[in-house]
Coordinates of N, CA and C in Angstrom, one line a residue:
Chain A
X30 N 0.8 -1.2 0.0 CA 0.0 0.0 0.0 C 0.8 1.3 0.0
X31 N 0.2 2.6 -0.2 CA 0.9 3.7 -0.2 C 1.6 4.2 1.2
X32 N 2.6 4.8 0.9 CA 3.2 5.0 2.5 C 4.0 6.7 2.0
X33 N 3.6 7.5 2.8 CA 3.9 9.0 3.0 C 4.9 9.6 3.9
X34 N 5.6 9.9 3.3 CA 6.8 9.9 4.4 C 7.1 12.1 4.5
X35 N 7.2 12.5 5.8 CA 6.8 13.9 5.7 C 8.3 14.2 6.4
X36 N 9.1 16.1 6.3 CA 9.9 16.1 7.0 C 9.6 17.4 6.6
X37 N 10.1 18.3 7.8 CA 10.4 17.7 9.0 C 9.3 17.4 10.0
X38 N 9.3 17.3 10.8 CA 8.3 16.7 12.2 C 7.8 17.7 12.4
X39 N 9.0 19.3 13.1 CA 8.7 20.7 13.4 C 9.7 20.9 12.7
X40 N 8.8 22.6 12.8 CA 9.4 23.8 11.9 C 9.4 25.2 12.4
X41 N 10.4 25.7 13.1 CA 10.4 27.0 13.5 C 10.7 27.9 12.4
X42 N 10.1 29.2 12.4 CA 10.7 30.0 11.3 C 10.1 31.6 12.0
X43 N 10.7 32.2 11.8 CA 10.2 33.7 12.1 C 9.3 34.4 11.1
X44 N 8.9 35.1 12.0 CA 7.3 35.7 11.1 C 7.9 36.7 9.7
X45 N 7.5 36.4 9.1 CA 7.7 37.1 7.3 C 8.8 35.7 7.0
X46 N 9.3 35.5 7.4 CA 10.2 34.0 6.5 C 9.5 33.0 5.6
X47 N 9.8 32.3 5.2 CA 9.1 31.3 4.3 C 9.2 29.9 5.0
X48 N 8.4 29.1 4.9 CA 7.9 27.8 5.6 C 8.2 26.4 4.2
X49 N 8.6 25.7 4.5 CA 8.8 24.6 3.4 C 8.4 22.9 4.1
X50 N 7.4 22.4 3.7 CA 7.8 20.8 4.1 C 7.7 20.2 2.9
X51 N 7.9 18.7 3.2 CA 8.0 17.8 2.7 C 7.7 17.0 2.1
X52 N 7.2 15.6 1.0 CA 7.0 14.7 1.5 C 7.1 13.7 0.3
X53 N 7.1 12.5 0.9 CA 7.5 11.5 -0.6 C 6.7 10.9 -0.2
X54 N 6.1 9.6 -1.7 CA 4.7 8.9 -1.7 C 6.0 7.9 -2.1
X55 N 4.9 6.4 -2.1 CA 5.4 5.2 -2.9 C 4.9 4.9 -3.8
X56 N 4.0 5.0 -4.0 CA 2.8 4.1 -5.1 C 2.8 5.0 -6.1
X57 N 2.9 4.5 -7.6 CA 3.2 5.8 -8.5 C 1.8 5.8 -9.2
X58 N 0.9 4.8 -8.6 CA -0.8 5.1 -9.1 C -1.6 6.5 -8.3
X59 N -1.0 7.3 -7.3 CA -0.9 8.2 -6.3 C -1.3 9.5 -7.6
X60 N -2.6 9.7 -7.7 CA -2.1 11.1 -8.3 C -3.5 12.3 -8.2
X61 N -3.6 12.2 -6.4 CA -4.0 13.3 -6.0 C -3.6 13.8 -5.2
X62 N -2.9 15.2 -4.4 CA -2.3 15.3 -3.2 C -2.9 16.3 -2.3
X63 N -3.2 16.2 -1.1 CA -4.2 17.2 -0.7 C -3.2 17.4 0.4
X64 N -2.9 18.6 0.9 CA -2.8 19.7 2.4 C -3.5 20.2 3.2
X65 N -3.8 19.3 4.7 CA -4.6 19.8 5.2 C -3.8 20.8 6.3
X66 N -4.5 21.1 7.5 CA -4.2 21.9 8.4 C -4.8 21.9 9.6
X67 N -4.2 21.8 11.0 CA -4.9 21.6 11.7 C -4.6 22.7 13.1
X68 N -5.4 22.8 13.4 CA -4.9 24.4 14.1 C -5.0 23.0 15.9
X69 N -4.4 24.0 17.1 CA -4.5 23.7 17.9 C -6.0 23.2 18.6
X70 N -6.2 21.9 18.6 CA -7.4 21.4 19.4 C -8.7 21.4 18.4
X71 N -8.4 21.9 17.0 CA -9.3 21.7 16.0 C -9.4 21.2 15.2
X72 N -10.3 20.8 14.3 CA -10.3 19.7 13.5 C -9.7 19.6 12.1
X73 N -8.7 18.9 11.3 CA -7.7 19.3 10.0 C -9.1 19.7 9.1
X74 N -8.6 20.9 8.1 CA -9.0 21.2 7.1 C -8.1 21.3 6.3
X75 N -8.6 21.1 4.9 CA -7.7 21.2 3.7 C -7.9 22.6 3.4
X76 N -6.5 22.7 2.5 CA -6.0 24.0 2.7 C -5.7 24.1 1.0
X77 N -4.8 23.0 0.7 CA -4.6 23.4 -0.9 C -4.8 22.2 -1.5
X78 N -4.9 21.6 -2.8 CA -4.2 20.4 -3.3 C -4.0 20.5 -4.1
X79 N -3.2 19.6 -5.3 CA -2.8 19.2 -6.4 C -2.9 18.0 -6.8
X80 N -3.0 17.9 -8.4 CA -3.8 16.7 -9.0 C -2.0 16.9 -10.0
X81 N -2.1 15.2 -10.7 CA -0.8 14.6 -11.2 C -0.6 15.5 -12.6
X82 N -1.8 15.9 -12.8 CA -1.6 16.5 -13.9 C -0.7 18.5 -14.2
X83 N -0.5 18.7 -12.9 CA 0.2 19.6 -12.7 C 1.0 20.0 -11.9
X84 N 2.0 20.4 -12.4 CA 3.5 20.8 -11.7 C 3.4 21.5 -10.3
X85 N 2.5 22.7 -10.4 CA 2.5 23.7 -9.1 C 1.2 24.5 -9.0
X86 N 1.2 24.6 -8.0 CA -0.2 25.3 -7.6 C -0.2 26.5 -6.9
X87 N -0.4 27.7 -6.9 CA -1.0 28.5 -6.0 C -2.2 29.1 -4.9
X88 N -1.8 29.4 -4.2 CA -3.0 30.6 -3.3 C -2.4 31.2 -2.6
X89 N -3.0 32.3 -3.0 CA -2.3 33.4 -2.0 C -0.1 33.1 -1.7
X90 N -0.8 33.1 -0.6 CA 0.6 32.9 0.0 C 1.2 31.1 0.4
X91 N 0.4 30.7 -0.2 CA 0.8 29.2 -0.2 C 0.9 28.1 -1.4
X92 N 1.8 27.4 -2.1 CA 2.0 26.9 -3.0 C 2.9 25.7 -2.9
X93 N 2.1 24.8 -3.5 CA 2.1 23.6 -3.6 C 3.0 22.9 -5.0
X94 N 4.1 22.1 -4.9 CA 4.5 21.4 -6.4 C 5.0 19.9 -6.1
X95 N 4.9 19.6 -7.4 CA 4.7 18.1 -7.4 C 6.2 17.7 -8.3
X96 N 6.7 16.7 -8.0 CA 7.6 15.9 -8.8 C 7.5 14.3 -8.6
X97 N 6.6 14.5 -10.2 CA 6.2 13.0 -10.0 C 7.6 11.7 -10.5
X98 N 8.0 12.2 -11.5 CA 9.1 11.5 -11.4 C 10.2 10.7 -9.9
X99 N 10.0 12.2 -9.0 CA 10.4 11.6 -7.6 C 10.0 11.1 -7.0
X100 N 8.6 11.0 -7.2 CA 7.6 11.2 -6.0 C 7.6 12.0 -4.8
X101 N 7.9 13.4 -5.1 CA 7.5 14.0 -3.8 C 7.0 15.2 -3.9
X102 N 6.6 16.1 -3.3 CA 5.7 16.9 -3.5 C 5.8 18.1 -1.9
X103 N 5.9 19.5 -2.4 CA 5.7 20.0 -1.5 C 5.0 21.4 -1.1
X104 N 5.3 21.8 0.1 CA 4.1 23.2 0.4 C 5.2 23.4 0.4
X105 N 5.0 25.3 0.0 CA 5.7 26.2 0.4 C 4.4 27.1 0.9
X106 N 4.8 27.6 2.3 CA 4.4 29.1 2.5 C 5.0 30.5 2.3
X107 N 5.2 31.2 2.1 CA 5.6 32.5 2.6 C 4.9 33.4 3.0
X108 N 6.1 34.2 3.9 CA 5.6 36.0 4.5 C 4.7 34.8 5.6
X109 N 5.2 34.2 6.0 CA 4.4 33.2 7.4 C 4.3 34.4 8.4
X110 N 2.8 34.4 9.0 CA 2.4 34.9 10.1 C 1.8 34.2 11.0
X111 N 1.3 35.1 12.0 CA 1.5 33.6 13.5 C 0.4 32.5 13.3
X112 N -0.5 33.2 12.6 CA -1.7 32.3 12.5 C -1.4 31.2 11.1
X113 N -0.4 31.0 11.0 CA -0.3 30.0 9.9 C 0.5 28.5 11.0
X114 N 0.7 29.4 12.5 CA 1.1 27.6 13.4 C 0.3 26.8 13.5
X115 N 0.0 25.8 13.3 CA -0.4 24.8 13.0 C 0.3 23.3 12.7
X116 N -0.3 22.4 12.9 CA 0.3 20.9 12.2 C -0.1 21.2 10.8
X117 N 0.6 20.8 9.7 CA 0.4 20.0 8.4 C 0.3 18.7 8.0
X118 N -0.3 18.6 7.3 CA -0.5 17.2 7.0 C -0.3 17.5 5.5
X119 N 0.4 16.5 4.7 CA 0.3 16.2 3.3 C -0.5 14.6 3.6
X120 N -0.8 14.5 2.2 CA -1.6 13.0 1.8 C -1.2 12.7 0.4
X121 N -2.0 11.6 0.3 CA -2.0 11.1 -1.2 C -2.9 10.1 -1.7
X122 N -3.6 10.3 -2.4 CA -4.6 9.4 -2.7 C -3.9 8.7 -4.3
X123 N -4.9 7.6 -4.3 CA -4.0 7.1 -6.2 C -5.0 7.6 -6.9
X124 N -6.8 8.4 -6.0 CA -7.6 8.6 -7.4 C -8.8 10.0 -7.2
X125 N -8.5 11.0 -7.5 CA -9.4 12.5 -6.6 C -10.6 12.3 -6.8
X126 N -11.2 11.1 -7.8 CA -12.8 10.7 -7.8 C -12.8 9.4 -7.2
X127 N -14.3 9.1 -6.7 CA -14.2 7.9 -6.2 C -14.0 7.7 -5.0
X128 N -13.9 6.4 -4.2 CA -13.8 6.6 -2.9 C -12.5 6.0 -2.6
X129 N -11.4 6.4 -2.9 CA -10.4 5.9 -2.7 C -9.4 6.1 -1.3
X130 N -8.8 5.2 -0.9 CA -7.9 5.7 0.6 C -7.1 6.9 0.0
X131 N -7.2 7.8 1.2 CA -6.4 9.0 1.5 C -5.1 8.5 2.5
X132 N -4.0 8.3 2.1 CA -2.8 8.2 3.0 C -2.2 9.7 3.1
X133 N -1.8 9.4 4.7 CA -1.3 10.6 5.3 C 0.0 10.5 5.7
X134 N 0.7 11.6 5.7 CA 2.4 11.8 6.2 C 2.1 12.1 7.7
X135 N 3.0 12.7 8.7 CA 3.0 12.2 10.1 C 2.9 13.5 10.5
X136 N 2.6 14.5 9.5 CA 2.6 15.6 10.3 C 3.9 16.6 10.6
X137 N 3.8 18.1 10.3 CA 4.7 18.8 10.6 C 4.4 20.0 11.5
X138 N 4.6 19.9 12.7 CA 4.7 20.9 13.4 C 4.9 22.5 13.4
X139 N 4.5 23.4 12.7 CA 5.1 24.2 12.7 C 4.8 26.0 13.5
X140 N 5.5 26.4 13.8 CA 5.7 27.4 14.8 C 6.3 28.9 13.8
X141 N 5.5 29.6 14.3 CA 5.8 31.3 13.4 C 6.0 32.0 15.1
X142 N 7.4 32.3 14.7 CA 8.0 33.3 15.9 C 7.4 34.7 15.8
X143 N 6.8 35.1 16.3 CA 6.6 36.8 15.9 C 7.9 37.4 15.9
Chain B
X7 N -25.0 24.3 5.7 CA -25.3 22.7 5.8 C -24.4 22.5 7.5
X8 N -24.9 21.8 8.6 CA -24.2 21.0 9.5 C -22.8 20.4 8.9
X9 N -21.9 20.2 9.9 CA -21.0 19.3 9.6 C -20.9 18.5 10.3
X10 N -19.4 17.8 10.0 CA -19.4 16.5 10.8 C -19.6 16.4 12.2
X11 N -20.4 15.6 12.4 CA -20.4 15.5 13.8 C -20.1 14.0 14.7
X12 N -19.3 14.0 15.9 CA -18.6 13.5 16.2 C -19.2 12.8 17.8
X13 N -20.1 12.1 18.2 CA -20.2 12.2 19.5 C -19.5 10.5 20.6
X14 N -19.2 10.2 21.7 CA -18.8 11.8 22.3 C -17.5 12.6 22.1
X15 N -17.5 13.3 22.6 CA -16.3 14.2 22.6 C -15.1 13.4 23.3
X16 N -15.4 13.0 24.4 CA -14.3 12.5 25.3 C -14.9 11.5 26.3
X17 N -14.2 10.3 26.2 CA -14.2 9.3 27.1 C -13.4 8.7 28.2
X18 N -13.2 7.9 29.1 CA -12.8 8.0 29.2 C -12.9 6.3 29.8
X19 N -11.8 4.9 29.7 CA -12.5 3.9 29.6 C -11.0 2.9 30.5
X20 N -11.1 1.6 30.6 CA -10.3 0.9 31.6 C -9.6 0.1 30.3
X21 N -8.6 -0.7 30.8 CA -8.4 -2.1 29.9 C -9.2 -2.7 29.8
X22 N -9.3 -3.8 28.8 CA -10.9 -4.7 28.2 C -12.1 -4.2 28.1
X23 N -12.1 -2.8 28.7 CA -13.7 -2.7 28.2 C -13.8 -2.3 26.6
X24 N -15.0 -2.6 26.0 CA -15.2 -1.7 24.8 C -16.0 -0.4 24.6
X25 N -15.5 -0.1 23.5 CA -16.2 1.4 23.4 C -16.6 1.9 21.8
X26 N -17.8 2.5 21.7 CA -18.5 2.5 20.5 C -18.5 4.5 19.9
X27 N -17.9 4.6 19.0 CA -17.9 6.7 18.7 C -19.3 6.1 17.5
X28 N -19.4 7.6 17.4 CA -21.0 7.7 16.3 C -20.2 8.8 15.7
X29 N -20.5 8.7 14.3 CA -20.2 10.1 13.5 C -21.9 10.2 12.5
X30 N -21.6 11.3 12.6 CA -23.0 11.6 11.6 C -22.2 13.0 10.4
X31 N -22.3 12.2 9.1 CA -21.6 13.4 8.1 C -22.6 14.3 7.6
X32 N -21.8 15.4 6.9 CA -22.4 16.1 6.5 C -23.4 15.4 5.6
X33 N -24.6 16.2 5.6 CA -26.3 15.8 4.8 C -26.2 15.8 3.3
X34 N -26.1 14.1 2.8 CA -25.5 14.1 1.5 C -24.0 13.7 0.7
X35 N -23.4 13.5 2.1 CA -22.4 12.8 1.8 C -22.4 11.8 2.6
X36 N -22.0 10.4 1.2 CA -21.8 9.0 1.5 C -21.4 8.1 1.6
X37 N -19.6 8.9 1.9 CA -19.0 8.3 2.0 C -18.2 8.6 4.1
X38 N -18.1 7.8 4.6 CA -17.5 7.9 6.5 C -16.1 7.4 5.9
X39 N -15.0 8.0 6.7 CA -13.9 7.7 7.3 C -13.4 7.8 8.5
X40 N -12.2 6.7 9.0 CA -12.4 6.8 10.6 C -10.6 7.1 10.2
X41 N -10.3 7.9 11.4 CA -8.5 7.8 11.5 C -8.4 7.6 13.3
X42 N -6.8 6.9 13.4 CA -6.7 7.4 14.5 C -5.6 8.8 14.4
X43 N -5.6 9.2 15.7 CA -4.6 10.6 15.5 C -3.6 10.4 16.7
X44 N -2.6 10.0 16.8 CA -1.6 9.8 18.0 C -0.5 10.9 18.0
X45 N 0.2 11.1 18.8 CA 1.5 12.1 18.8 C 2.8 11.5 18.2
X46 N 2.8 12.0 16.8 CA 4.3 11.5 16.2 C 3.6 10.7 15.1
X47 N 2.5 10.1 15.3 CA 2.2 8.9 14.2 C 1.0 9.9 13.0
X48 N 0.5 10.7 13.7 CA -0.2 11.5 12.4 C -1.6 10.9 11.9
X49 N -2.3 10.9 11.3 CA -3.4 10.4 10.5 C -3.1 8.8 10.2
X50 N -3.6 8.2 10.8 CA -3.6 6.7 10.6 C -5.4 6.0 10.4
X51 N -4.9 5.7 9.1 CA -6.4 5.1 8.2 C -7.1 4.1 9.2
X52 N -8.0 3.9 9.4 CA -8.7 2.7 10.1 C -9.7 2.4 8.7
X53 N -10.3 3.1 8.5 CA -11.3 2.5 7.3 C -12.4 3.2 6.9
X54 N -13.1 2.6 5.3 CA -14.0 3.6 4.9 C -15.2 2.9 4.5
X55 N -15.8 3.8 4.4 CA -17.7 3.2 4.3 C -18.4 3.7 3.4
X56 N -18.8 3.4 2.4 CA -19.8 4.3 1.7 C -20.5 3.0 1.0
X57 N -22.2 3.7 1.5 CA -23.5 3.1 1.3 C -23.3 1.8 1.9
X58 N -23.3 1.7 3.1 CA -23.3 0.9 4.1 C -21.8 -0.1 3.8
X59 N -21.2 -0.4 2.4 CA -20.0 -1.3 2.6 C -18.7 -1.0 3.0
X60 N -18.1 -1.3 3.7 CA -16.4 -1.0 4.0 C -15.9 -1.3 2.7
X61 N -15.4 0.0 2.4 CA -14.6 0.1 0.9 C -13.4 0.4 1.1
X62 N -12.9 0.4 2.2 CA -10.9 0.7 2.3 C -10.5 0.1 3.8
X63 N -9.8 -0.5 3.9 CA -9.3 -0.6 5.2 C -7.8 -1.0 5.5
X64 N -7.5 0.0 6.9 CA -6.2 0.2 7.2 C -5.6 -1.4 7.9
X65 N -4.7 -1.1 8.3 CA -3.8 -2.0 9.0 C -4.0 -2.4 10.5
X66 N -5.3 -2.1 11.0 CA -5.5 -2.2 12.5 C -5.9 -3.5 12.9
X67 N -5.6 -4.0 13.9 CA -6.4 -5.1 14.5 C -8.0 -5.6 14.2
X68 N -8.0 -6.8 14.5 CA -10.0 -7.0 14.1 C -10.2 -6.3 15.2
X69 N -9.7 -5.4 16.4 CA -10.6 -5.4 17.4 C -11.2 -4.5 17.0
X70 N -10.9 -3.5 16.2 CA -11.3 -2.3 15.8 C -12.4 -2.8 14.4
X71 N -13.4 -2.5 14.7 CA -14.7 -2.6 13.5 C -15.4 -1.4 12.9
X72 N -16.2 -1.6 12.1 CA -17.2 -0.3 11.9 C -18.4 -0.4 10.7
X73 N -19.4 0.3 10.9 CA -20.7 -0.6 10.0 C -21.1 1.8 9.6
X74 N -21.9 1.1 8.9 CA -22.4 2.1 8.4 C -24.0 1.9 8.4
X75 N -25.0 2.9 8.4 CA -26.2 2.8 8.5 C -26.6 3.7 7.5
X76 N -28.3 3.0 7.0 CA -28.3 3.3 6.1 C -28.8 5.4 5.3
X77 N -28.5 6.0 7.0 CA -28.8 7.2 6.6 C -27.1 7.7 6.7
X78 N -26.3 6.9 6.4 CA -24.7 7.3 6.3 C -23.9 7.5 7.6
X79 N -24.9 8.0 8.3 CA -24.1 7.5 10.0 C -23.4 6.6 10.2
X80 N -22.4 6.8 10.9 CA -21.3 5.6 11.0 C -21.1 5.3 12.6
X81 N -20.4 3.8 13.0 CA -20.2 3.4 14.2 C -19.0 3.1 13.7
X82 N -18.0 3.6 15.4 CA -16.6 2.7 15.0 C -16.4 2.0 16.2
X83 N -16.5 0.8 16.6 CA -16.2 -0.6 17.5 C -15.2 -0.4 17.8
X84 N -14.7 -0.1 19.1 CA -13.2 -1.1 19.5 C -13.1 -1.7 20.9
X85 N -13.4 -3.3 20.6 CA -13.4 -4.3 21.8 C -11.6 -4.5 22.6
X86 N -11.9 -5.3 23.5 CA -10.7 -5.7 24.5 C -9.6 -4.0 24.4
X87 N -10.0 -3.0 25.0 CA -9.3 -2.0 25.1 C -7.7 -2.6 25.5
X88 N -7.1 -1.3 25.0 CA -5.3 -1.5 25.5 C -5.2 0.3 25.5
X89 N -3.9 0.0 26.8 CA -3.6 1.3 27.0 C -3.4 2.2 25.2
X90 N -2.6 1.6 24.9 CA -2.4 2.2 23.5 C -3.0 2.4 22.4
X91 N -4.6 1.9 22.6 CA -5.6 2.9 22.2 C -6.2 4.1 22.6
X92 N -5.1 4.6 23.5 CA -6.1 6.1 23.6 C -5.6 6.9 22.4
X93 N -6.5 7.8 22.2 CA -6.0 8.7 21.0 C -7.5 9.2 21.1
X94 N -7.4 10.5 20.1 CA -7.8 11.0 18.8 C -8.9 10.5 18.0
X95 N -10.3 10.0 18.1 CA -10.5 9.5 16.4 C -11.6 10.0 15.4
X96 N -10.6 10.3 14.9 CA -11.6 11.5 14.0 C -12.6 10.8 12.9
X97 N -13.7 11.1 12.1 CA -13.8 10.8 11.3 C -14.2 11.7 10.0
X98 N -14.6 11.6 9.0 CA -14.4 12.4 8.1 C -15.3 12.1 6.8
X99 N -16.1 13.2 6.2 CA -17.1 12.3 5.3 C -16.6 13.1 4.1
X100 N -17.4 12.0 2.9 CA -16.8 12.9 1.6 C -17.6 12.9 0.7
X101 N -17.9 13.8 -0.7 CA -19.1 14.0 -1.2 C -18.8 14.0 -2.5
X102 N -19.7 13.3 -3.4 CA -19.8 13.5 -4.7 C -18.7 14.7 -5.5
X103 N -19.5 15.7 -5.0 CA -19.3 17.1 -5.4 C -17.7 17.5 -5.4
X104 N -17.0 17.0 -4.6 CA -15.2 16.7 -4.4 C -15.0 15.8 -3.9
X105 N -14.9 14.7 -4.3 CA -14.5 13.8 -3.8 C -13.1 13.3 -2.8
X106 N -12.4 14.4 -3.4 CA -10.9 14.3 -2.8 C -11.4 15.6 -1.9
X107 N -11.8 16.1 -1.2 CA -11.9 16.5 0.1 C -12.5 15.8 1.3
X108 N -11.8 15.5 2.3 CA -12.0 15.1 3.7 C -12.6 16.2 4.6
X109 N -13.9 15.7 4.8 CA -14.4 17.0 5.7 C -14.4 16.2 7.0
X110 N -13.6 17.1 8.2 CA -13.5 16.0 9.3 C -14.3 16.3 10.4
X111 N -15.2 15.9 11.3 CA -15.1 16.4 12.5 C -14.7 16.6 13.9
X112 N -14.6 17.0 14.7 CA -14.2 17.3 15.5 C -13.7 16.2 16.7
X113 N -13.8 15.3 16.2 CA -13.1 14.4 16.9 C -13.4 13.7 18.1
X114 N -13.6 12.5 18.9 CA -13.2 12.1 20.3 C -12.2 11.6 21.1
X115 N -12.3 11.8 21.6 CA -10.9 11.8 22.5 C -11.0 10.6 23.5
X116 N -10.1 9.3 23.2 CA -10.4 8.2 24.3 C -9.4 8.1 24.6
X117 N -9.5 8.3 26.3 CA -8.7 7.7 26.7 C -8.9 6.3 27.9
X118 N -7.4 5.7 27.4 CA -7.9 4.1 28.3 C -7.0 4.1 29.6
X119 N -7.0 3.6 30.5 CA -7.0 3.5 31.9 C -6.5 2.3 32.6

């Protein structure tokens, strides 16, 4: 089965800096990737995703790219402010229709210093 | 529209006993997902339901079960408790309309004793 592997665990970075994680998939049938978010004590929401058919994604201040040849795929944030601490989660599904398993990476901690 | 909803919130239970969470998804979506959520281990799949059949399941013990009903409401089962079931277990419903989004709710919190 698919297995998601995320880095780092945590991530300090000072406020206006840029934020980066991680993550690599196995299964190269994998080709939806969703970002959720999970704020302290509340429930994950997705925040961005990307489908296999595209390299990078935007919003706002958060952006998403995929290398499928490597399998890995990552968030960038920038101009991080405090309210972007939170856990992340990347995933990966092998199919964005349908009811297919969503596999998740382990989570990255991350912290915006003011 | 309501969202996911999760009851209870928090439990709180011994070794061996069992304990049963309820999720009710959002109205119209028919597909349930259960995870557990531990510290360090992250989103771990237990399994999925849609229109009463288990259509995915994770790596967990039989003790851990789950049925679906036929207004999409879901039950998730876990007999002969162990300390190292406490956690987290969220579940999460998903809809036609996106299918690749996880709408989750707010979670219960078991802890074992």
């Amino acid at each position: 089965g698919e297995n998601v592997e995320q880095h780092p665990s945590t991530l300090s970075v000072q406020e206006g800096d840029s934020a980066v994680i991680k993550c690599t998939y196995s299964d190269s049938a994998s080709n939806y990737f969703p970002w959720y978010k999970q704020e302290l004590g509340k429930r994950p929401q997705l925040i961005i995703d990307i489908r296999s058919n595209v390299g990078e994604k935007k919003d706002q201040r958060i952006a998403v790219t995929l290398n499928k040849t490597a399998k890995h795929f990552s968030l960038h944030i920038t101009e991080t402010q405090p309210e972007d601490s939170a856990v992340y989660f990347c995933a990966a599904s092998p199919n964005s229709g349908g009811y297919q398993k969503v596999t998740f990476g382990t989570g990255t901690k991350l912290q915006v210093i003011p | 529209k309501a969202g996911v909803t999760q009851t209870p919130r928090y439990l709180i239970k011994t070794r061996g006993q069992q304990v049963t969470l309820s999720c009710s998804p959002i109205s119209g979506h028919r597909s349930v997902s259960w995870y557990q959520q531990t510290p360090g281990q992250g989103l771990q799949f237990l399994f999925e339901y849609f229109s009463e059949t288990q259509r995915n399941k994770g790596n967990f013990p039989g003790r851990f079960s789950g049925r679906q009903f036929s207004n999409s409401r879901s039950e998730m089962n876990v007999s002969t408790l162990e300390l190292g079931d406490s956690a987290l277990y969220l579940c999460a419903s998903r809809g036609l309309e996106m299918p690749g989004e996880l709408f989750f709710g707010e979670g219960s919190r078991l802890t074992v004793l």
